JSON list of C-alpha atoms in Angstrom, two decimals:
[
{"chain": "A", "resi": 9, "resn": "UNK", "atom": "CA", "xyz": [5.02, -15.51, 31.93]},
{"chain": "A", "resi": 10, "resn": "UNK", "atom": "CA", "xyz": [8.76, -15.39, 32.50]},
{"chain": "A", "resi": 11, "resn": "UNK", "atom": "CA", "xyz": [11.06, -14.52, 29.61]},
{"chain": "A", "resi": 12, "resn": "UNK", "atom": "CA", "xyz": [14.50, -13.06, 29.27]},
{"chain": "A", "resi": 13, "resn": "UNK", "atom": "CA", "xyz": [15.87, -10.06, 27.44]},
{"chain": "A", "resi": 14, "resn": "UNK", "atom": "CA", "xyz": [19.42, -9.46, 26.35]},
{"chain": "A", "resi": 15, "resn": "UNK", "atom": "CA", "xyz": [21.52, -7.15, 24.20]},
{"chain": "A", "resi": 16, "resn": "UNK", "atom": "CA", "xyz": [22.15, -8.83, 20.85]},
{"chain": "A", "resi": 17, "resn": "UNK", "atom": "CA", "xyz": [25.69, -9.14, 19.53]},
{"chain": "A", "resi": 18, "resn": "UNK", "atom": "CA", "xyz": [24.32, -8.31, 16.06]},
{"chain": "A", "resi": 19, "resn": "UNK", "atom": "CA", "xyz": [23.78, -4.68, 15.12]},
{"chain": "A", "resi": 20, "resn": "UNK", "atom": "CA", "xyz": [20.27, -3.26, 14.90]},
{"chain": "A", "resi": 21, "resn": "UNK", "atom": "CA", "xyz": [20.67, -3.15, 11.10]},
{"chain": "A", "resi": 22, "resn": "UNK", "atom": "CA", "xyz": [21.55, -6.86, 11.04]},
{"chain": "A", "resi": 23, "resn": "UNK", "atom": "CA", "xyz": [18.58, -7.69, 13.30]},
{"chain": "A", "resi": 24, "resn": "UNK", "atom": "CA", "xyz": [16.29, -5.67, 11.01]},
{"chain": "A", "resi": 25, "resn": "UNK", "atom": "CA", "xyz": [17.67, -7.40, 7.89]},
{"chain": "A", "resi": 26, "resn": "UNK", "atom": "CA", "xyz": [16.96, -10.79, 9.47]},
{"chain": "A", "resi": 27, "resn": "UNK", "atom": "CA", "xyz": [13.44, -9.72, 10.49]},
{"chain": "A", "resi": 28, "resn": "UNK", "atom": "CA", "xyz": [14.12, -10.22, 14.21]},
{"chain": "A", "resi": 29, "resn": "UNK", "atom": "CA", "xyz": [11.93, -8.10, 16.46]},
{"chain": "A", "resi": 30, "resn": "UNK", "atom": "CA", "xyz": [13.99, -6.03, 18.89]},
{"chain": "A", "resi": 31, "resn": "UNK", "atom": "CA", "xyz": [13.95, -2.85, 20.94]},
{"chain": "A", "resi": 32, "resn": "UNK", "atom": "CA", "xyz": [17.10, -0.95, 19.99]},
{"chain": "A", "resi": 33, "resn": "UNK", "atom": "CA", "xyz": [19.09, -4.19, 19.84]},
{"chain": "A", "resi": 34, "resn": "UNK", "atom": "CA", "xyz": [17.45, -5.88, 22.84]},
{"chain": "A", "resi": 35, "resn": "UNK", "atom": "CA", "xyz": [15.71, -9.17, 22.10]},
{"chain": "A", "resi": 36, "resn": "UNK", "atom": "CA", "xyz": [13.16, -11.07, 24.19]},
{"chain": "A", "resi": 37, "resn": "UNK", "atom": "CA", "xyz": [12.69, -14.83, 24.38]},
{"chain": "A", "resi": 38, "resn": "UNK", "atom": "CA", "xyz": [13.96, -17.89, 26.18]},
{"chain": "A", "resi": 39, "resn": "UNK", "atom": "CA", "xyz": [17.55, -17.91, 27.44]},
{"chain": "A", "resi": 40, "resn": "UNK", "atom": "CA", "xyz": [19.52, -20.94, 26.23]},
{"chain": "A", "resi": 41, "resn": "UNK", "atom": "CA", "xyz": [23.08, -22.04, 26.93]},
{"chain": "A", "resi": 42, "resn": "UNK", "atom": "CA", "xyz": [24.22, -18.74, 28.48]},
{"chain": "A", "resi": 43, "resn": "UNK", "atom": "CA", "xyz": [24.80, -16.91, 25.17]},
{"chain": "A", "resi": 44, "resn": "UNK", "atom": "CA", "xyz": [21.53, -17.28, 23.23]},
{"chain": "A", "resi": 45, "resn": "UNK", "atom": "CA", "xyz": [18.01, -15.87, 23.30]},
{"chain": "A", "resi": 46, "resn": "UNK", "atom": "CA", "xyz": [15.59, -17.91, 21.18]},
{"chain": "A", "resi": 47, "resn": "UNK", "atom": "CA", "xyz": [12.05, -17.20, 19.98]},
{"chain": "A", "resi": 48, "resn": "UNK", "atom": "CA", "xyz": [8.99, -19.40, 20.12]},
{"chain": "A", "resi": 49, "resn": "UNK", "atom": "CA", "xyz": [9.16, -22.86, 18.60]},
{"chain": "A", "resi": 50, "resn": "UNK", "atom": "CA", "xyz": [7.71, -22.79, 15.07]},
{"chain": "A", "resi": 51, "resn": "UNK", "atom": "CA", "xyz": [8.40, -26.40, 14.15]},
{"chain": "A", "resi": 52, "resn": "UNK", "atom": "CA", "xyz": [9.41, -29.49, 16.08]},
{"chain": "A", "resi": 53, "resn": "UNK", "atom": "CA", "xyz": [9.82, -33.17, 15.34]},
{"chain": "A", "resi": 54, "resn": "UNK", "atom": "CA", "xyz": [11.32, -36.00, 17.31]},
{"chain": "A", "resi": 55, "resn": "UNK", "atom": "CA", "xyz": [14.63, -35.16, 15.59]},
{"chain": "A", "resi": 56, "resn": "UNK", "atom": "CA", "xyz": [14.91, -31.37, 15.85]},
{"chain": "A", "resi": 57, "resn": "UNK", "atom": "CA", "xyz": [13.41, -28.12, 17.13]},
{"chain": "A", "resi": 58, "resn": "UNK", "atom": "CA", "xyz": [13.20, -24.95, 15.02]},
{"chain": "A", "resi": 59, "resn": "UNK", "atom": "CA", "xyz": [12.78, -21.68, 16.96]},
{"chain": "A", "resi": 60, "resn": "UNK", "atom": "CA", "xyz": [11.42, -18.56, 15.29]},
{"chain": "A", "resi": 61, "resn": "UNK", "atom": "CA", "xyz": [14.87, -17.00, 15.77]},
{"chain": "A", "resi": 62, "resn": "UNK", "atom": "CA", "xyz": [18.05, -17.45, 17.78]},
{"chain": "A", "resi": 63, "resn": "UNK", "atom": "CA", "xyz": [20.32, -14.55, 18.58]},
{"chain": "A", "resi": 64, "resn": "UNK", "atom": "CA", "xyz": [23.67, -14.50, 20.34]},
{"chain": "A", "resi": 65, "resn": "UNK", "atom": "CA", "xyz": [23.58, -12.02, 23.23]},
{"chain": "A", "resi": 66, "resn": "UNK", "atom": "CA", "xyz": [26.02, -10.53, 25.69]},
{"chain": "A", "resi": 67, "resn": "UNK", "atom": "CA", "xyz": [25.45, -12.83, 28.71]},
{"chain": "A", "resi": 68, "resn": "UNK", "atom": "CA", "xyz": [26.18, -9.96, 31.14]},
{"chain": "A", "resi": 69, "resn": "UNK", "atom": "CA", "xyz": [23.20, -8.07, 29.70]},
{"chain": "A", "resi": 70, "resn": "UNK", "atom": "CA", "xyz": [20.63, -10.87, 30.14]},
{"chain": "A", "resi": 71, "resn": "UNK", "atom": "CA", "xyz": [17.90, -10.29, 32.67]},
{"chain": "A", "resi": 72, "resn": "UNK", "atom": "CA", "xyz": [14.73, -12.10, 33.57]},
{"chain": "A", "resi": 73, "resn": "UNK", "atom": "CA", "xyz": [11.51, -10.22, 32.91]},
{"chain": "A", "resi": 74, "resn": "UNK", "atom": "CA", "xyz": [7.89, -10.97, 33.72]},
{"chain": "A", "resi": 75, "resn": "UNK", "atom": "CA", "xyz": [6.01, -9.94, 30.59]},
{"chain": "A", "resi": 76, "resn": "UNK", "atom": "CA", "xyz": [2.57, -10.05, 32.20]},
{"chain": "A", "resi": 77, "resn": "UNK", "atom": "CA", "xyz": [3.67, -7.13, 34.37]},
{"chain": "A", "resi": 78, "resn": "UNK", "atom": "CA", "xyz": [4.56, -5.10, 31.26]},
{"chain": "A", "resi": 79, "resn": "UNK", "atom": "CA", "xyz": [1.45, -5.67, 29.15]},
{"chain": "A", "resi": 80, "resn": "UNK", "atom": "CA", "xyz": [-0.69, -2.75, 28.10]},
{"chain": "A", "resi": 81, "resn": "UNK", "atom": "CA", "xyz": [-4.18, -2.96, 29.66]},
{"chain": "A", "resi": 82, "resn": "UNK", "atom": "CA", "xyz": [-5.82, -3.24, 26.22]},
{"chain": "A", "resi": 83, "resn": "UNK", "atom": "CA", "xyz": [-3.48, -5.93, 24.92]},
{"chain": "A", "resi": 84, "resn": "UNK", "atom": "CA", "xyz": [-4.80, -9.32, 24.00]},
{"chain": "A", "resi": 85, "resn": "UNK", "atom": "CA", "xyz": [-2.65, -12.29, 24.89]},
{"chain": "A", "resi": 86, "resn": "UNK", "atom": "CA", "xyz": [-3.07, -15.35, 22.71]},
{"chain": "A", "resi": 87, "resn": "UNK", "atom": "CA", "xyz": [-1.83, -18.84, 23.43]},
{"chain": "A", "resi": 88, "resn": "UNK", "atom": "CA", "xyz": [-0.43, -20.86, 20.55]},
{"chain": "A", "resi": 89, "resn": "UNK", "atom": "CA", "xyz": [-1.63, -24.04, 22.27]},
{"chain": "A", "resi": 90, "resn": "UNK", "atom": "CA", "xyz": [1.92, -25.12, 23.06]},
{"chain": "A", "resi": 91, "resn": "UNK", "atom": "CA", "xyz": [2.46, -23.00, 26.17]},
{"chain": "A", "resi": 92, "resn": "UNK", "atom": "CA", "xyz": [3.80, -19.95, 24.34]},
{"chain": "A", "resi": 93, "resn": "UNK", "atom": "CA", "xyz": [2.04, -16.61, 24.34]},
{"chain": "A", "resi": 94, "resn": "UNK", "atom": "CA", "xyz": [2.27, -13.80, 21.82]},
{"chain": "A", "resi": 95, "resn": "UNK", "atom": "CA", "xyz": [1.95, -10.11, 22.52]},
{"chain": "A", "resi": 96, "resn": "UNK", "atom": "CA", "xyz": [3.65, -6.83, 21.78]},
{"chain": "A", "resi": 97, "resn": "UNK", "atom": "CA", "xyz": [6.24, -5.83, 24.36]},
{"chain": "A", "resi": 98, "resn": "UNK", "atom": "CA", "xyz": [5.32, -2.73, 26.34]},
{"chain": "A", "resi": 99, "resn": "UNK", "atom": "CA", "xyz": [7.41, 0.30, 25.48]},
{"chain": "A", "resi": 100, "resn": "UNK", "atom": "CA", "xyz": [7.42, 3.37, 27.68]},
{"chain": "A", "resi": 101, "resn": "UNK", "atom": "CA", "xyz": [5.36, 6.19, 26.23]},
{"chain": "A", "resi": 102, "resn": "UNK", "atom": "CA", "xyz": [3.23, 4.12, 23.85]}
]
């Protein structure tokens, strides 16, 4: 699975207050319109799409990552039935 990570423009305190999962200000999701990382789609109709979150990022910090290469061996990966997968991001030393 290919995703992107980028350094959020918001502070870590602001990300925490909004309930956005991050790793010291880095967020993971789909890269949209050069300046945004968005989370999985939680609601969609023929009129709009609602992602779990959207965060403005520094476009120079964005990089493509392959999350299957960073999964812990014991991690379970679950599909939401819409082509999105959910798992905890691997962090060095855990």
